[in-house]
Amino acid sequence: MTKSTKTYYIKKIACTFSLLCLIQLCIFAAPNNKASDDTSGFWNETDIEIVCDDIISQVIESSSISRFSKEKNRPAVVVVGKIRNESSERIDTKLVARKFQEAIQESGVLDFTSDRNDRNSDEANANEEKLADFMLNGNVKSMVTKAKKEQQRTYYVTIQLVDIHSSEIVFSGESQVSKNFKAPKSSY
């Protein structure tokens, strides 16, 4: 094998390796942005489940929850507080709150307690009811970007987990879902 052939193969291997590293970097450095197959361009129940599951996974992995569980030797109890709609669309924030509740219950790591307003008076004795350690509050925002005949609507769900006893924000997180759709034809 000649020297120029060796150089050619070394360059080819280096280029291939660089390309593989770049691909891996793009995959692992991507933000928590999920693309939905729904072509309506609007927020739906599947999108809500995606972001709620993602955010609760982030909460579970947070150092604050791990530290709390170790110190108290029990799971943290979370109540879902106010979820605000800060988008220009009509979004059912009660549905978003309910999906957060389901994600908390299904996590197996956190315990959930309902808001006092959600309980029946005979549902729990005041001495036996679970008191929350943390309150999850959040908001939903949306943004539309346009490029020729295509549009993308991105929904951002941001939460804060607040220690009820100290009012300290122990965790902040965000998840987003993007919806691609064709721009409506102009009637002009």
C-alpha positions as CSV (number, residue, x, y, z in Angstrom):
1,M,0.0,0.0,0.0
2,T,1.4,3.4,-1.0
3,K,1.7,6.4,1.3
4,S,-1.0,8.3,-0.6
5,T,-3.4,5.4,-0.3
6,K,-2.8,5.2,3.4
7,T,-3.4,8.9,3.7
8,Y,-6.7,8.6,1.7
9,Y,-8.0,5.9,4.0
10,I,-7.0,7.7,7.2
11,K,-8.8,10.8,5.9
12,K,-11.9,8.8,5.0
13,I,-12.0,7.1,8.5
14,A,-11.5,10.5,10.2
15,C,-14.3,12.0,8.1
16,T,-16.6,9.1,8.9
17,F,-15.8,9.3,12.6
18,S,-16.5,13.0,12.6
19,L,-19.8,12.5,10.9
20,L,-20.9,9.9,13.4
21,C,-19.9,12.2,16.3
22,L,-21.9,15.0,14.8
23,I,-24.9,12.8,14.4
24,Q,-24.7,11.6,18.0
25,L,-24.2,15.2,19.2
26,C,-27.4,16.3,17.4
27,I,-29.4,13.4,18.8
28,F,-28.3,13.9,22.4
29,A,-28.2,17.7,22.5
30,A,-31.7,18.1,21.1
31,P,-34.2,19.9,23.4
32,N,-37.2,18.2,24.8
33,N,-39.2,18.9,21.6
34,K,-41.6,16.3,20.4
35,A,-43.0,16.4,16.9
36,S,-46.6,15.3,16.6
37,D,-48.0,13.4,13.6
38,D,-51.3,15.2,13.9
39,T,-51.7,17.5,10.9
40,S,-54.4,19.7,12.4
41,G,-51.8,22.0,13.9
42,F,-53.6,22.2,17.2
43,W,-53.0,21.0,20.7
44,N,-54.7,17.7,21.6
45,E,-55.0,15.1,24.4
46,T,-52.0,13.0,23.1
47,D,-49.8,16.1,23.2
48,I,-50.9,16.8,26.7
49,E,-50.0,13.3,27.8
50,I,-46.6,13.6,26.1
51,V,-45.6,16.8,27.8
52,C,-47.0,15.8,31.2
53,D,-45.2,12.4,31.2
54,D,-42.0,14.2,30.1
55,I,-42.2,16.8,32.8
56,I,-43.0,14.4,35.6
57,S,-40.0,12.3,34.5
58,Q,-37.9,15.4,34.9
59,V,-39.3,16.0,38.4
60,I,-38.7,12.4,39.4
61,E,-35.0,12.7,38.2
62,S,-34.5,16.0,40.0
63,S,-32.1,16.1,43.0
64,S,-34.7,17.8,45.1
65,I,-37.1,14.9,45.0
66,S,-34.3,12.3,45.5
67,R,-33.0,14.3,48.5
68,F,-36.5,14.7,50.0
69,S,-37.3,11.0,49.7
70,K,-34.0,10.0,51.3
71,E,-34.4,12.5,54.2
72,K,-38.0,11.7,54.9
73,N,-37.8,8.0,54.0
74,R,-41.1,8.3,52.0
75,P,-42.2,9.5,48.6
76,A,-42.9,13.2,48.2
77,V,-46.6,14.1,48.1
78,V,-47.6,16.5,45.3
79,V,-50.7,18.5,44.7
80,V,-51.4,20.0,41.3
81,G,-52.1,23.7,41.6
82,K,-52.9,26.3,39.0
83,I,-52.1,25.6,35.3
84,R,-52.5,28.9,33.4
85,N,-53.3,29.2,29.7
86,E,-51.0,32.0,28.4
87,S,-51.5,31.1,24.7
88,S,-53.9,32.8,22.3
89,E,-55.9,29.6,22.0
90,R,-58.6,28.0,24.1
91,I,-56.8,25.3,26.1
92,D,-58.6,23.3,28.7
93,T,-56.2,23.7,31.6
94,K,-58.3,21.4,33.9
95,L,-57.5,18.6,31.4
96,V,-53.8,19.5,31.6
97,A,-54.0,19.4,35.4
98,R,-55.7,16.1,35.3
99,K,-53.1,14.6,33.0
100,F,-50.4,15.8,35.5
101,Q,-52.3,14.1,38.3
102,E,-52.4,10.8,36.2
103,A,-48.7,11.1,35.4
104,I,-47.8,11.6,39.1
105,Q,-50.0,8.6,40.2
106,E,-48.5,6.4,37.4
107,S,-44.9,7.3,38.3
108,G,-44.7,5.0,41.3
109,V,-42.2,7.5,42.8
110,L,-44.4,10.4,43.8
111,D,-47.7,10.3,45.7
112,F,-50.6,12.5,44.8
113,T,-53.2,14.3,46.9
114,S,-56.1,16.2,45.6
115,D,-56.8,19.8,46.2
116,R,-59.3,20.3,49.2
117,N,-61.8,21.8,46.7
118,D,-61.8,18.5,44.7
119,R,-62.7,16.3,47.7
120,N,-66.1,15.4,49.1
121,S,-66.5,16.3,52.7
122,D,-67.0,12.7,53.7
123,E,-64.1,11.5,51.5
124,A,-61.3,11.9,54.0
125,N,-61.2,12.4,57.7
126,A,-59.2,15.6,58.5
127,N,-56.8,13.5,60.7
128,E,-56.2,10.9,57.9
129,E,-55.8,13.1,54.8
130,K,-52.5,13.3,53.1
131,L,-50.9,16.7,53.3
132,A,-48.9,17.8,50.3
133,D,-45.2,18.5,50.5
134,F,-45.0,20.2,47.1
135,M,-47.3,22.1,44.7
136,L,-46.9,21.9,41.0
137,N,-47.9,25.1,39.1
138,G,-47.4,25.9,35.5
139,N,-48.5,27.5,32.2
140,V,-49.1,26.6,28.6
141,K,-47.8,29.0,25.8
142,S,-47.8,28.6,22.1
143,M,-45.9,30.1,19.2
144,V,-46.5,29.9,15.4
145,T,-43.7,30.1,12.9
146,K,-44.3,30.4,9.2
147,A,-42.2,29.4,6.2
148,K,-43.8,29.7,2.8
149,K,-46.6,27.0,2.6
150,E,-45.6,25.4,5.9
151,Q,-46.4,26.4,9.5
152,Q,-45.2,25.1,12.8
153,R,-47.1,25.6,16.0
154,T,-45.1,24.9,19.1
155,Y,-46.7,24.4,22.5
156,Y,-44.5,25.0,25.6
157,V,-45.5,23.7,29.0
158,T,-43.5,25.1,31.9
159,I,-43.9,24.1,35.5
160,Q,-42.5,25.0,38.9
161,L,-42.5,22.6,41.8
162,V,-42.8,24.6,45.1
163,D,-42.1,23.4,48.6
164,I,-45.4,24.2,50.4
165,H,-43.7,24.6,53.8
166,S,-40.9,27.0,52.7
167,S,-42.3,28.4,49.4
168,E,-39.0,27.6,47.8
169,I,-39.1,26.7,44.1
170,V,-37.2,23.3,44.2
171,F,-37.6,22.5,40.5
172,S,-38.5,24.2,37.2
173,G,-39.0,22.3,34.0
174,E,-40.3,22.6,30.4
175,S,-41.4,20.4,27.7
176,Q,-42.7,21.2,24.2
177,V,-44.6,19.7,21.3
178,S,-44.3,21.0,17.8
179,K,-47.1,20.6,15.2
180,N,-46.4,21.0,11.5
181,F,-49.2,21.8,9.1
182,K,-49.8,23.5,5.8
183,A,-50.6,27.2,5.9
184,P,-54.3,27.9,5.0
185,K,-54.8,29.3,1.5
186,S,-55.4,33.0,1.5
187,S,-58.9,34.1,0.2
188,Y,-57.5,37.3,-1.3
